[in-house]
Amino acid sequence: SWRKDQSMKTTVAGALVKRFKEREENCRVAVIDCFTRLLAMTVAAAKNGMISLESGEEESGVPVIDLRSKYVPAIVKACEKQLEAKKGGERTKTSALALLSTLCVAPGGIGEPTQIESVFAHIHSILSPDPKHRTISTGLTKSIKLDALCLVRIMMTCDQHDASCIKHAFLSTLLGEVCNAVQEDWYKVIAEALRVLAEVPSLLLLEKEWKAQQMTDEDSPNNTEETNQVAKALYDAIEPRLAAHDLDQEIKECALVASAQLLSVLHPSLSTEQQHRLLSLLLERLKNETTRIAAMKTLPILASSSKSSRLDVSPILSNVVSELASLLRQQSRGVKQSALESLDMVIQCHGQDCGGDQDVELYDGVLRELGMIIVDSDLHISHLSLRASISVLKVCPSSGPSVKKHVLPPALVLSTSPLLQDLALESLLSLLEQLVVSDAVDFHELLTSLQGRLTNDIGGNSTSGMGVGTSTSSSSGGGSKQAVSNLARCIAVITAATTPSNRDKVVENLISSLQSAIAAGGDGGVGVSAQEVQLALLASGDLGRKVNLAAMAGGVAPNLLHIYLSFFDASSEDAKHAAAYALGRASVGAMDVFLPAILNALEQNSQKKQYLLLSALRELIHCYQTGGGADGGDISSSVPLILPHLVSHCSDKEEGVRTMVAECMGSLTCLEPGVMLPHLQELVATHGGKDVDDNEEGGGRKDALSCWTVATAIKFAIAAHADPSKLAGFMPSFLRLLSERDLSVRNAALLMVYSSVHHTPQLVAGLMQEHILPSLHELAQLNLKRVVDLGPFKHTVDDALPLRKAALSIFSTCLEKCPASIDIPAFMPILGKALGDVEDIQLQAHQIIISMCYRHPIPLVGAVEAFVDPLQKTIDKKTGQKTGTELERAHEWIKSGLRTMIALSNLDGVMNCRKFAEFVERTKRNEKYHRFFVALEEER
C-alpha cells in the first residue's frame, strides 16, 4: 500500500491522502477513516518487525517506508485543510483529529516543530471562545473540543516529539485556551482539559532534564519567570475544580491528579499558602468516601517529587498517615489495597518528616492496624502490610518495639502457613532480616520463636514466647513440607543477617542435631523429630546460598557435605529430598567444595542416588538462574565441568533421571546459550535419525533417549524465557526431531514446539510451513492401535493418542498466537477427523471450533458439512447404566457437542448448508436434549 510500484504513478496511501478533499462528506470521512486504519496497521507491523518506518535501505528483506519525510508533511497538511474549512462537517474534523492522534504514535510523530506549531494553532482556533478565531459552528463545539483536547494530550504524552518543541508551542499557543476549557459546561471537556493540564508539569520536567544533560543553564531568570507564570495559570484553573463539591466524579478525579502533578513538580513556583491550600483539599478528598480511592492514587505522585526540592507535606502528613491506617479496617479489599500501597510510598518518602516523639505514637497505631490484616487468607494484602511495616522500621528505628508487639506475632504465624509463597514470603523474609539488622528484636529470641513454631504446631499449641497466638491465621500447617521449607528460609535469612559469632553458633547447632539424627538412623532420634531433621537440612542449605560455608572455621563445609550425602541413605523420602535440596543450595556459596563432590558422586553411586545428586545440581543451577548467590558470581566457568556428566546421563533408562538432566540443560541454556546450544545441536546430529532398537540396552534405544532429553531440555529452556535470538538459529536442527521414528521422541518434540508457540511464537512462526506443519498434519491423524492380551480380557491401546493430543494443542495455540503461520483451510479436514476421535480428542476439537467461531469463522463455514456426522454421534451418545461421575462425564460430553453446534449455527452463512441446517433443526426439536439446552442457557 505504501511502497511505490514502478509501473504506477502513485501509491495507495498517496491516493487516499489526495482524496481527503472529496466534496461528499460521507465519502470524505470514509477515506480518512480508511487511511487511519491503514496507518494504525502499518505502525503495528513496524512494532512487530515486519516493516521499517525509518529512512534507509532495506535490510534482511524488511520493507522500508520513509513515513517521516515522504508522507507526514502531506498527511498533516491535508488534515489541517479539513480543520480550517469553515464549511466542513463535524464528522470530517473528528476523523482528521483521529488521524493526527494515530500519527502521533508513528516514528517522528506529527513532524517538525513548524508542523507541531501549525497543528496547535488549528486546535487553538477550535478551543478559542472568540467567534473571530473559531473555525467551527457553535452547535458543534463540544464534541470537537473534546477530540482536540484528546489530540493535545496524546501529543504531549507520546515519546515521538521533542519535549522542548511541544512545551514552547503549547505554552505560547494553547495554555490559556486549555485553562479556559476547564470552565466549560460539559463535564467530558472539563475532565479532558484537566488531563491535559496534568501533563504540563511533566513536560516542564522533561525539558529540565534534557537541559541538564546538555549542560545548559536551566535556572536562568527567564526560565524561572516562565515556570512561575505556568504554575500560577495551572493553580488558578485547577484549584476551583478541586474545591467544588457538586461536580461529576470524573472531574473530581482528574482535578486530584492534576493538582498532585502540579504540587509534585512545580511546588517551588507556588507560594506556601497555595501549597497548603492544595494539600488541605487533597486531605479533604481523602476523607471523603466518594473520592478517597482517587485521592489515594495521587499520594504516590506527591511522594515521588524531586529529592533536590522535595515537597513539604508535613502540614498534612500525620493526618494522611492516620487516615490511611484507619482505612485498613474497611471491608472493601480494593480500599485496603490502595491504602496500603499509598501508605508504603508516603512512609518511604516522607516518613522521616514526622519528627519528635509523636512519630512513635503515630506509627504504633499504624503498625497495630497493619498487624491485624497479616493473615494467610489474603496473601497479597499480607505482602503489602509487611512491606509497609518494613518501611516504618526503616524510617523510624525507634518503632521496633511496636513492630515486635503488633506485627511480629502474626508474621510468625504466617511463617508456618502452607499457603505462604511468592511475594508474601519474600516480604516476610525482608521483615525478619530488617528486625535483626535494626536490633528491634533479640536474635536468639527470634530464632527460638521460629524454631518453636514447628514444635508448637505439631503439638497443637499455637502460642509461643512472643505471643504469636494472638493472630487470626486461618490455618496452622507447621508439619507440612511447605511450612518446614518456609521456616527454614526464615531461619536462614536471620542467621545470615546476624553477627558472625551468632551465625557460628547456629551452624554448630544445626550440624550437631543432624549428626545426632544420622547416629539414630537418619530419620530423627531421641529428642529430634523427622520435621526437625528436615528443618535443619533445609536451613543449612538456604544459609549456604547466602554465606560462604567454606569460609567458616571448623570445617563446616566438609562436615555438611558428609551429612548431606549420608542422608541419601535415609529411609525417609522427605529427608532424602531435603538433603538434595540443601546440597544444591549450599553449593551456591561454596561451589569449590560442593560441586566437585557432586560431580564425582554422580559417576560412583546407584541410580537412586544419581537422581538425588542431579536434583542437587538442578537446584544449584536454578539458584544462579534466579539471581545467583550473595557474592553475585556466575556459573559460566563451571559449565565445562558440569556438561560432560549431564551428557553421560542423557540416555539413562529412568525417565526421572533424564528429566532432571533435561531441566539442568534447559537452565544452563538460559544462562550460557552460546555454550549449550552447539552442544545440544551436536547431540541431535550424533543421535538423531537412527533406527529404533526394541532392546532397551541397544544403541538405537539409547540414541532415542538422548534425543528425547534434548527436546525436553529445549522445552524447559523456552519455558524459562531463554534468549529467542540465540535459539532461532538452532531451531531447524531441533525441529528435525519431529521426524524421528521413536514415538516418545516425536512427542517430546511436539511438546517443545508447543512450549515455543505458547511462550515465544516468533521463534517458530517462520519455520512453520517448512519444518513443522508437514509433521504436524501427519501426527494429528496418526493412529497406532494395538490389542493387548490380558488373559481374561483384551485391551486396546492407542500409542499415537498423546501425539494427536499434542498436535491439536499446537494448532489451538497457533490459532491464538500466530494464526498467519498456519494453513487454516488445510487444517479443517484434520479437525473433522478429530471430532470423531476418542473423547479427549473430541473435547479438544470442540474447544478449537468454538474459539475459531470468534477468530476465524470463514474456514468453518466451508467445512461445516463434514462436522455434522461426528457431532451427531457425540450428542447421540448412550449413557446406558452409568451413574455418578461416569454419568456426569457423559452428560458433559453431550453438552460439549451441543455447545459446538450452537456456536457454529450462529455463524453467518452456515445455515445455507442444508445438511447442517437439518441437523440443527432436528436436534432442537428433540425433547431429550431440552434439559441440556436449558443448562447451556444458564451458563451464559
mmCIF file of N, CA and C in Angstrom, residues 551-602:
data_model
loop_
_atom_site.group_PDB
_atom_site.id
_atom_site.type_symbol
_atom_site.label_atom_id
_atom_site.label_comp_id
_atom_site.label_asym_id
_atom_site.label_seq_id
_atom_site.Cartn_x
_atom_site.Cartn_y
_atom_site.Cartn_z
ATOM 1 N N ALA A 551 34.149 -20.689 54.146
ATOM 2 C CA ALA A 551 34.964 -19.693 54.836
ATOM 3 C C ALA A 551 34.794 -19.740 56.351
ATOM 4 N N MET A 552 33.867 -20.538 56.838
ATOM 5 C CA MET A 552 33.628 -20.637 58.272
ATOM 6 C C MET A 552 34.611 -21.618 58.893
ATOM 7 N N ALA A 553 35.038 -21.329 60.100
ATOM 8 C CA ALA A 553 36.047 -22.146 60.783
ATOM 9 C C ALA A 553 35.449 -23.481 61.213
ATOM 10 N N GLY A 554 36.335 -24.431 61.434
ATOM 11 C CA GLY A 554 35.900 -25.718 61.969
ATOM 12 C C GLY A 554 35.484 -26.725 60.927
ATOM 13 N N GLY A 555 35.836 -26.505 59.661
ATOM 14 C CA GLY A 555 35.486 -27.469 58.629
ATOM 15 C C GLY A 555 33.995 -27.637 58.448
ATOM 16 N N VAL A 556 33.271 -26.519 58.444
ATOM 17 C CA VAL A 556 31.811 -26.577 58.329
ATOM 18 C C VAL A 556 31.386 -27.199 57.000
ATOM 19 N N ALA A 557 31.982 -26.731 55.878
ATOM 20 C CA ALA A 557 31.568 -27.224 54.562
ATOM 21 C C ALA A 557 31.803 -28.723 54.394
ATOM 22 N N PRO A 558 32.995 -29.266 54.720
ATOM 23 C CA PRO A 558 33.173 -30.723 54.604
ATOM 24 C C PRO A 558 32.218 -31.516 55.500
ATOM 25 N N ASN A 559 31.972 -31.020 56.715
ATOM 26 C CA ASN A 559 31.043 -31.713 57.616
ATOM 27 C C ASN A 559 29.635 -31.766 57.020
ATOM 28 N N LEU A 560 29.181 -30.628 56.482
ATOM 29 C CA LEU A 560 27.843 -30.608 55.903
ATOM 30 C C LEU A 560 27.770 -31.471 54.650
ATOM 31 N N LEU A 561 28.835 -31.485 53.856
ATOM 32 C CA LEU A 561 28.853 -32.340 52.670
ATOM 33 C C LEU A 561 28.690 -33.804 53.063
ATOM 34 N N HIS A 562 29.419 -34.221 54.082
ATOM 35 C CA HIS A 562 29.301 -35.604 54.560
ATOM 36 C C HIS A 562 27.891 -35.888 55.077
ATOM 37 N N ILE A 563 27.316 -34.913 55.767
ATOM 38 C CA ILE A 563 25.959 -35.090 56.315
ATOM 39 C C ILE A 563 24.941 -35.227 55.189
ATOM 40 N N TYR A 564 25.020 -34.343 54.177
ATOM 41 C CA TYR A 564 24.056 -34.396 53.082
ATOM 42 C C TYR A 564 24.117 -35.739 52.358
ATOM 43 N N LEU A 565 25.325 -36.193 52.040
ATOM 44 C CA LEU A 565 25.468 -37.465 51.344
ATOM 45 C C LEU A 565 25.024 -38.640 52.204
ATOM 46 N N SER A 566 25.206 -38.517 53.520
ATOM 47 C CA SER A 566 24.770 -39.589 54.413
ATOM 48 C C SER A 566 23.258 -39.704 54.434
ATOM 49 N N PHE A 567 22.573 -38.594 54.329
ATOM 50 C CA PHE A 567 21.108 -38.616 54.355
ATOM 51 C C PHE A 567 20.517 -39.193 53.072
ATOM 52 N N PHE A 568 21.332 -39.354 52.034
ATOM 53 C CA PHE A 568 20.834 -40.023 50.829
ATOM 54 C C PHE A 568 20.482 -41.483 51.101
ATOM 55 N N ASP A 569 21.000 -42.038 52.209
ATOM 56 C CA ASP A 569 20.712 -43.423 52.586
ATOM 57 C C ASP A 569 19.573 -43.528 53.596
ATOM 58 N N ALA A 570 18.957 -42.400 53.933
ATOM 59 C CA ALA A 570 17.875 -42.420 54.919
ATOM 60 C C ALA A 570 16.669 -43.169 54.360
ATOM 61 N N SER A 571 15.854 -43.701 55.243
ATOM 62 C CA SER A 571 14.642 -44.402 54.810
ATOM 63 C C SER A 571 13.524 -43.446 54.445
ATOM 64 N N SER A 572 13.572 -42.223 54.965
ATOM 65 C CA SER A 572 12.538 -41.223 54.688
ATOM 66 C C SER A 572 12.815 -40.518 53.362
ATOM 67 N N GLU A 573 11.837 -40.558 52.449
ATOM 68 C CA GLU A 573 11.984 -39.873 51.173
ATOM 69 C C GLU A 573 12.071 -38.360 51.365
ATOM 70 N N ASP A 574 11.334 -37.833 52.346
ATOM 71 C CA ASP A 574 11.377 -36.399 52.609
ATOM 72 C C ASP A 574 12.776 -35.966 53.038
ATOM 73 N N ALA A 575 13.425 -36.782 53.878
ATOM 74 C CA ALA A 575 14.778 -36.457 54.327
ATOM 75 C C ALA A 575 15.757 -36.505 53.159
ATOM 76 N N LYS A 576 15.598 -37.472 52.263
ATOM 77 C CA LYS A 576 16.476 -37.572 51.096
ATOM 78 C C LYS A 576 16.367 -36.331 50.219
ATOM 79 N N HIS A 577 15.145 -35.963 49.919
ATOM 80 C CA HIS A 577 14.955 -34.806 49.033
ATOM 81 C C HIS A 577 15.359 -33.503 49.712
ATOM 82 N N ALA A 578 15.168 -33.416 51.023
ATOM 83 C CA ALA A 578 15.630 -32.233 51.752
ATOM 84 C C ALA A 578 17.149 -32.140 51.707
ATOM 85 N N ALA A 579 17.839 -33.288 51.823
ATOM 86 C CA ALA A 579 19.301 -33.296 51.756
ATOM 87 C C ALA A 579 19.774 -32.878 50.363
ATOM 88 N N ALA A 580 19.090 -33.362 49.312
ATOM 89 C CA ALA A 580 19.464 -32.976 47.950
ATOM 90 C C ALA A 580 19.257 -31.482 47.722
ATOM 91 N N TYR A 581 18.147 -30.958 48.202
ATOM 92 C CA TYR A 581 17.860 -29.523 48.095
ATOM 93 C C TYR A 581 18.929 -28.724 48.828
ATOM 94 N N ALA A 582 19.261 -29.150 50.048
ATOM 95 C CA ALA A 582 20.263 -28.434 50.843
ATOM 96 C C ALA A 582 21.627 -28.487 50.182
ATOM 97 N N LEU A 583 21.998 -29.640 49.632
ATOM 98 C CA LEU A 583 23.293 -29.771 48.965
ATOM 99 C C LEU A 583 23.393 -28.813 47.777
ATOM 100 N N GLY A 584 22.323 -28.709 46.996
ATOM 101 C CA GLY A 584 22.341 -27.801 45.858
ATOM 102 C C GLY A 584 22.441 -26.348 46.272
ATOM 103 N N ARG A 585 21.692 -25.968 47.281
ATOM 104 C CA ARG A 585 21.713 -24.573 47.727
ATOM 105 C C ARG A 585 23.030 -24.201 48.407
ATOM 106 N N ALA A 586 23.547 -25.126 49.220
ATOM 107 C CA ALA A 586 24.821 -24.849 49.887
ATOM 108 C C ALA A 586 25.957 -24.704 48.888
ATOM 109 N N SER A 587 25.807 -25.323 47.725
ATOM 110 C CA SER A 587 26.854 -25.243 46.701
ATOM 111 C C SER A 587 26.976 -23.849 46.109
ATOM 112 N N VAL A 588 25.955 -23.044 46.213
ATOM 113 C CA VAL A 588 25.983 -21.709 45.614
ATOM 114 C C VAL A 588 27.061 -20.853 46.260
ATOM 115 N N GLY A 589 27.131 -20.887 47.589
ATOM 116 C CA GLY A 589 28.112 -20.060 48.283
ATOM 117 C C GLY A 589 29.486 -20.674 48.361
ATOM 118 N N ALA A 590 29.579 -21.992 48.265
ATOM 119 C CA ALA A 590 30.869 -22.683 48.377
ATOM 120 C C ALA A 590 30.988 -23.696 47.244
ATOM 121 N N MET A 591 30.983 -23.209 46.019
ATOM 122 C CA MET A 591 30.974 -24.110 44.873
ATOM 123 C C MET A 591 32.261 -24.926 44.773
ATOM 124 N N ASP A 592 33.377 -24.344 45.170
ATOM 125 C CA ASP A 592 34.649 -25.054 45.060
ATOM 126 C C ASP A 592 34.675 -26.319 45.902
ATOM 127 N N VAL A 593 33.901 -26.361 46.960
ATOM 128 C CA VAL A 593 33.870 -27.538 47.843
ATOM 129 C C VAL A 593 32.792 -28.519 47.399
ATOM 130 N N PHE A 594 31.601 -28.028 47.133
ATOM 131 C CA PHE A 594 30.449 -28.906 46.931
ATOM 132 C C PHE A 594 30.332 -29.422 45.497
ATOM 133 N N LEU A 595 30.576 -28.577 44.483
ATOM 134 C CA LEU A 595 30.341 -29.005 43.102
ATOM 135 C C LEU A 595 31.219 -30.182 42.684
ATOM 136 N N PRO A 596 32.542 -30.162 42.943
ATOM 137 C CA PRO A 596 33.334 -31.344 42.575
ATOM 138 C C PRO A 596 32.847 -32.622 43.244
ATOM 139 N N ALA A 597 32.398 -32.511 44.485
ATOM 140 C CA ALA A 597 31.894 -33.691 45.190
ATOM 141 C C ALA A 597 30.624 -34.226 44.532
ATOM 142 N N ILE A 598 29.742 -33.311 44.100
ATOM 143 C CA ILE A 598 28.511 -33.746 43.418
ATOM 144 C C ILE A 598 28.846 -34.451 42.116
ATOM 145 N N LEU A 599 29.747 -33.890 41.326
ATOM 146 C CA LEU A 599 30.072 -34.462 40.029
ATOM 147 C C LEU A 599 30.780 -35.808 40.177
ATOM 148 N N ASN A 600 31.664 -35.914 41.161
ATOM 149 C CA ASN A 600 32.337 -37.201 41.383
ATOM 150 C C ASN A 600 31.350 -38.269 41.838
ATOM 151 N N ALA A 601 30.436 -37.883 42.721
ATOM 152 C CA ALA A 601 29.473 -38.853 43.233
ATOM 153 C C ALA A 601 28.515 -39.315 42.143
ATOM 154 N N LEU A 602 28.267 -38.468 41.126
ATOM 155 C CA LEU A 602 27.358 -38.840 40.047
ATOM 156 C C LEU A 602 27.829 -40.105 39.323
#
